[in-house]
Structures are given as C-alpha cells and as structure tokens.
C-alpha cells in the first residue's frame, strides 16, 4: 500500500524522508498527549531524529517487514498508523497508531486501521493481527473494539514507559473474522 483514499478529504500514504519536518512538527506539538502512552517521545527531539526513524521505516517497508503510513486530512498530516514487524513464519503482525492532539475524536485512526487491515489480510496475506493497548488507554482500547478485535488477555508489565511498566491488553483478529465482519475486503 502506497496511497489509500479513506474519504474525500482523508488519505493514507507511506511516510517518506521528505515528510520528516512535518512529522516532527506534529510530534512536537503533541508531545504531552503522546508521551502518556508511547515510549519514544524523549528520544525524538529534532527533525534529525524523525528523519532517522523514517529511514528505518522505509527500509522495513522495502524488505516487506511492515510499514508506517501518514494519515492526511485536507493535505495536513494528522497522525501515523502502520504494521509493526511482520512475523512471516506465523503470518502475523500488529497494528500501531497515534493521532495528533487536535485530531482525536474524528474517526481518522479507525478509518486508517480499516485500510491497513484490508492490506494486511489482503495484499500481505497475513493470518492474524494483534493490537495491544495499555490498561488505562481507553481510547486505544475503543479503537480495537470498534474494529471488531477480540480481547484475548492481559500481558503483565509488557512495556516500560519512561519510569514504570504498563500491562497490555492483547486483542487479536484472524483473517476469517475480518473477512466475515467487515465485508469490505474480497479476494
Ligand atoms: C489512541 C488514539 C489513536 C485514539 O484516537 P481517537 O481519535 O479516539 O480514535 P479515532 O480516530 O478512531 O476516533 C474515534 C472517535 O471518532 C468518532 N468518529 C467520528 N467519525 C467516525 C468514523 N467515521 N469512524 C469511526 N469513528 C468515528 C468516534 O465516535 C470516536 O469518538 P469518541 O471517542 O468521542 O467516542 C489517540 O487517543 C492517541 O493517539 N493516543 C495517544 C497515542 C496512543 O495511545 N497510541 C496507541 C498506542 S496502543
């Protein structure tokens, strides 16, 4: 997936090096909002940091190991969503996403995730997708529920967030479930 039109004014596109300045500006403007649940904010202090991230993300995409896409509304970058590392032996991956502080509550992430699930199960032919949300991250859990993921359990102390561990709620979705419940993707 290089570009997907999600609505008249919303599209998803693989992030490229040329997006570094806009992505860093969005990150910096949303720092407090994102830092509550994402572990990489303190390591992202300049456009150079974001550019290094994008270089790694593009390498990951080129090797077929996942991708990071920007969510644009009216040509303005609002957030990021993508597939984390693909486990090809087991045909699995997981969803990751965040949206800038001013863009919550508009359905942009759910829309982007739907397109990514279509791509994961369709184009990539994956069998299982995971979505992990920290206990307490109600908005992320709501995304999982909205997409029809099944809650499978809790992984204790799954992630170090700056100065404490958080438990993760593990949500899973199988290709057959996505196909049945979405009706959006057909072979
Ligand atoms: C988690 C996070 C991405 C969720 O963002 P979000 O804006 O709540 O999610 P969506 O973009 O799917 O928007 C859903 C909201 O838009 C509304 N909405 C409007 N149009 C919609 C549409 N077409 N489709 C779905 N929802 C729509 C929904 O009703 C919901 O509103 P509500 O929260 O008031 O009930 C965001 O809170 C975030 O970036 N948090 C910090 C980083 C983070 O936690 N990342 C995830 C780590 S696991």
Coordinates of C-alpha atoms and ligand atoms in Angstrom, one line a residue:
X1 CA 0.0 0.0 0.0
X2 CA 1.5 3.3 -1.1
X3 CA -1.6 5.5 -1.0
X4 CA -5.2 4.8 0.0
X5 CA -8.1 7.3 -0.2
X6 CA -10.1 6.8 3.0
X7 CA -12.6 9.6 2.4
X8 CA -13.0 12.6 0.1
X9 CA -10.6 14.6 2.3
X10 CA -8.6 11.9 4.0
X11 CA -5.8 9.7 2.7
X12 CA -3.1 7.4 4.0
X13 CA 0.3 7.3 2.4
X14 CA 3.6 5.5 3.3
X15 CA 5.8 8.1 5.1
X16 CA 8.9 9.2 3.2
X17 CA 12.0 11.1 4.2
X18 CA 10.5 14.3 2.7
X19 CA 7.9 14.1 5.5
X20 CA 10.4 14.5 8.3
X21 CA 9.8 18.1 9.1
X22 CA 6.0 17.9 9.1
X23 CA 6.1 14.7 11.1
X24 CA 8.5 16.1 13.7
X25 CA 6.3 19.3 14.0
X26 CA 3.2 17.2 14.6
X27 CA 5.1 15.0 17.1
X28 CA 6.5 18.1 18.9
X29 CA 3.1 19.8 19.1
X30 CA 1.5 16.6 20.5
X31 CA 4.4 15.6 22.9
X32 CA 2.4 15.6 26.2
X33 CA -0.6 13.9 24.6
X34 CA 1.5 11.1 23.1
X35 CA 4.0 10.7 25.9
X36 CA 1.4 9.3 28.2
X37 CA 1.2 6.0 26.1
X38 CA 4.1 5.9 23.7
X39 CA 7.7 5.2 24.8
X40 CA 9.8 7.1 22.1
X41 CA 9.0 10.8 22.7
X42 CA 12.1 11.5 24.8
X43 CA 14.2 10.1 22.0
X44 CA 12.6 12.3 19.4
X45 CA 14.0 15.8 19.9
X46 CA 14.7 17.0 16.4
X47 CA 13.9 16.6 12.7
X48 CA 17.1 14.6 12.5
X49 CA 15.6 12.0 15.0
X50 CA 12.4 11.8 12.9
X51 CA 14.4 11.5 9.7
X52 CA 16.4 8.6 11.2
X53 CA 13.1 7.0 12.2
X54 CA 11.8 7.4 8.6
X55 CA 14.9 5.9 7.1
X56 CA 14.5 2.8 9.2
X57 CA 10.7 2.7 8.5
X58 CA 11.4 2.8 4.7
X59 CA 13.9 0.1 5.0
X60 CA 11.4 -2.0 6.9
X61 CA 8.8 -1.3 4.1
X62 CA 11.3 -2.2 1.3
X63 CA 12.1 -5.5 3.0
X64 CA 8.4 -6.4 3.3
X65 CA 8.5 -6.3 7.1
X66 CA 5.8 -3.7 7.8
X67 CA 5.3 0.0 7.2
X68 CA 4.4 3.3 8.7
X69 CA 1.8 5.5 6.9
X70 CA 0.8 9.1 7.5
X71 CA -2.9 10.0 7.9
X72 CA -3.5 13.2 6.0
X73 CA -6.7 15.3 6.1
X74 CA -7.0 18.1 3.6
X75 CA -3.3 17.7 2.9
X76 CA -2.3 18.1 6.5
X77 CA -0.5 15.3 8.4
X78 CA -2.7 14.3 11.4
X79 CA -1.2 11.0 12.6
X80 CA 0.5 7.8 11.8
X81 CA -0.7 4.2 11.5
X82 CA 1.0 1.1 10.4
X83 CA 2.0 -2.5 10.6
X84 CA 4.7 -3.4 13.1
X85 CA 7.3 -6.0 12.2
X86 CA 5.7 -8.9 10.3
X87 CA 6.4 -12.4 11.6
X88 CA 6.3 -14.2 8.3
X89 CA 6.8 -17.7 9.8
X90 CA 3.5 -17.3 11.5
X91 CA 1.9 -14.7 9.1
X92 CA 1.2 -12.3 11.9
X93 CA 1.7 -8.6 12.7
X94 CA 0.3 -6.0 14.9
X95 CA -1.3 -2.5 14.4
X96 CA 0.3 0.6 15.7
X97 CA -1.1 4.2 15.6
X98 CA -1.2 7.6 17.0
X99 CA -3.0 10.8 16.2
X100 CA -2.0 14.4 16.9
X101 CA -3.6 16.1 19.9
X102 CA -6.0 18.2 17.9
X103 CA -7.3 15.4 15.7
X104 CA -8.8 12.9 18.2
X105 CA -12.5 12.0 18.0
X106 CA -12.9 12.2 14.2
X107 CA -12.6 8.5 13.4
X108 CA -9.3 9.1 11.5
X109 CA -7.5 6.2 13.2
X110 CA -10.3 3.7 12.9
X111 CA -10.6 4.6 9.2
X112 CA -6.8 4.2 8.7
X113 CA -6.8 0.9 10.6
X114 CA -9.6 -0.5 8.4
X115 CA -7.5 0.2 5.3
X116 CA -4.4 -1.3 7.0
X117 CA -6.3 -4.5 8.0
X118 CA -7.6 -4.8 4.4
X119 CA -3.9 -4.6 3.3
X120 CA -2.6 -6.9 5.9
X121 CA -5.1 -9.7 5.2
X122 CA -5.5 -9.0 1.5
X123 CA -2.2 -7.8 -0.1
X124 CA 0.1 -9.3 2.6
X125 CA -1.9 -12.4 3.1
X126 CA -1.5 -12.4 6.8
X127 CA -3.4 -14.8 9.0
X128 CA -3.5 -13.0 12.3
X129 CA -3.3 -9.4 13.5
X130 CA -2.7 -8.2 17.0
X131 CA -3.4 -4.9 18.7
X132 CA -2.0 -4.1 22.1
X133 CA -3.3 -1.3 24.2
X134 CA -2.1 -0.4 27.7
X135 CA -4.5 -1.0 30.6
X136 CA -5.9 2.5 31.1
X137 CA -5.5 3.6 27.5
X138 CA -9.3 3.7 27.0
X139 CA -9.2 5.4 23.6
X140 CA -6.9 2.8 22.1
X141 CA -9.0 0.0 23.5
X142 CA -12.0 1.7 22.0
X143 CA -10.3 1.6 18.6
X144 CA -9.7 -2.2 19.0
X145 CA -13.4 -2.8 19.9
X146 CA -14.6 -0.5 17.1
X147 CA -12.6 -2.6 14.6
X148 CA -14.0 -5.8 15.9
X149 CA -10.9 -7.2 17.6
X150 CA -11.4 -9.9 20.3
X151 CA -9.9 -9.3 23.7
X152 CA -7.6 -12.2 24.3
X153 CA -5.9 -11.4 27.6
X154 CA -3.5 -9.3 29.6
X155 CA 0.3 -9.3 29.3
X156 CA 1.7 -8.1 32.6
X157 CA 4.4 -5.5 32.7
X158 CA 4.6 -5.6 28.9
X159 CA 6.1 -2.2 28.3
X160 CA 8.4 0.2 30.0
X161 CA 7.1 3.8 29.8
X162 CA 9.9 6.1 31.0
X163 CA 9.6 5.3 34.7
X164 CA 7.1 2.5 35.1
X165 CA 5.8 -0.7 33.5
X166 CA 2.3 -0.9 32.0
X167 CA 0.2 -4.0 31.4
X168 CA -1.0 -4.6 27.9
X169 CA -4.4 -5.8 26.9
X170 CA -3.9 -8.1 23.9
X171 CA -6.5 -8.0 21.2
X172 CA -6.5 -10.4 18.2
X173 CA -8.2 -10.7 14.9
X174 CA -8.0 -13.6 12.4
X175 CA -8.2 -13.2 8.7
X176 CA -11.5 -15.1 8.6
X177 CA -13.0 -12.9 11.2
X178 CA -12.1 -9.7 9.4
X179 CA -13.5 -11.0 6.2
X180 CA -16.7 -12.1 7.8
X181 CA -17.3 -9.0 9.9
X182 CA -16.1 -6.3 7.5
X183 CA -17.5 -7.3 4.2
X184 CA -15.0 -4.7 2.9
X185 CA -12.4 -6.9 1.5
X186 CA -13.0 -9.7 -1.0
X187 CA -10.4 -11.8 -2.8
Ligands
LIG1 C1 -5.4 6.0 20.7 C2 -5.8 7.1 19.8 C3 -5.1 6.9 18.4 C4 -7.3 7.1 19.5 O1 -7.7 8.2 18.8 P1 -9.2 8.5 18.5 O2 -9.3 9.8 17.8 O3 -10.0 8.3 19.8 O4 -9.7 7.3 17.5 P2 -10.4 7.5 16.1 O5 -9.6 8.4 15.3 O6 -10.8 6.2 15.7 O7 -11.7 8.3 16.5 C5 -12.8 7.7 17.2 C6 -13.8 8.8 17.6 O8 -14.2 9.5 16.5 C7 -15.7 9.3 16.4 N1 -15.9 9.1 14.9 C8 -16.3 10.1 14.1 N2 -16.4 9.6 12.9 C9 -16.1 8.3 12.9 C10 -15.9 7.4 11.9 N3 -16.2 7.6 10.6 N4 -15.5 6.1 12.2 C11 -15.2 5.8 13.5 N5 -15.3 6.7 14.5 C12 -15.7 8.0 14.2 C13 -16.0 8.1 17.2 O9 -17.3 8.1 17.7 C14 -15.0 8.3 18.4 O10 -15.5 9.3 19.2 P3 -15.4 9.2 20.8 O11 -14.0 8.9 21.1 O12 -15.9 10.5 21.2 O13 -16.3 8.1 21.1 C15 -5.4 8.5 20.3 O14 -6.1 8.7 21.5 C16 -3.9 8.7 20.5 O15 -3.2 9.0 19.6 N6 -3.5 8.5 21.8 C17 -2.0 8.6 22.1 C18 -1.1 7.6 21.5 C19 -1.7 6.2 21.7 O16 -2.2 5.9 22.7 N7 -1.5 5.3 20.7 C20 -1.9 3.9 20.7 C21 -1.0 3.1 21.5 S1 -1.6 1.4 21.6

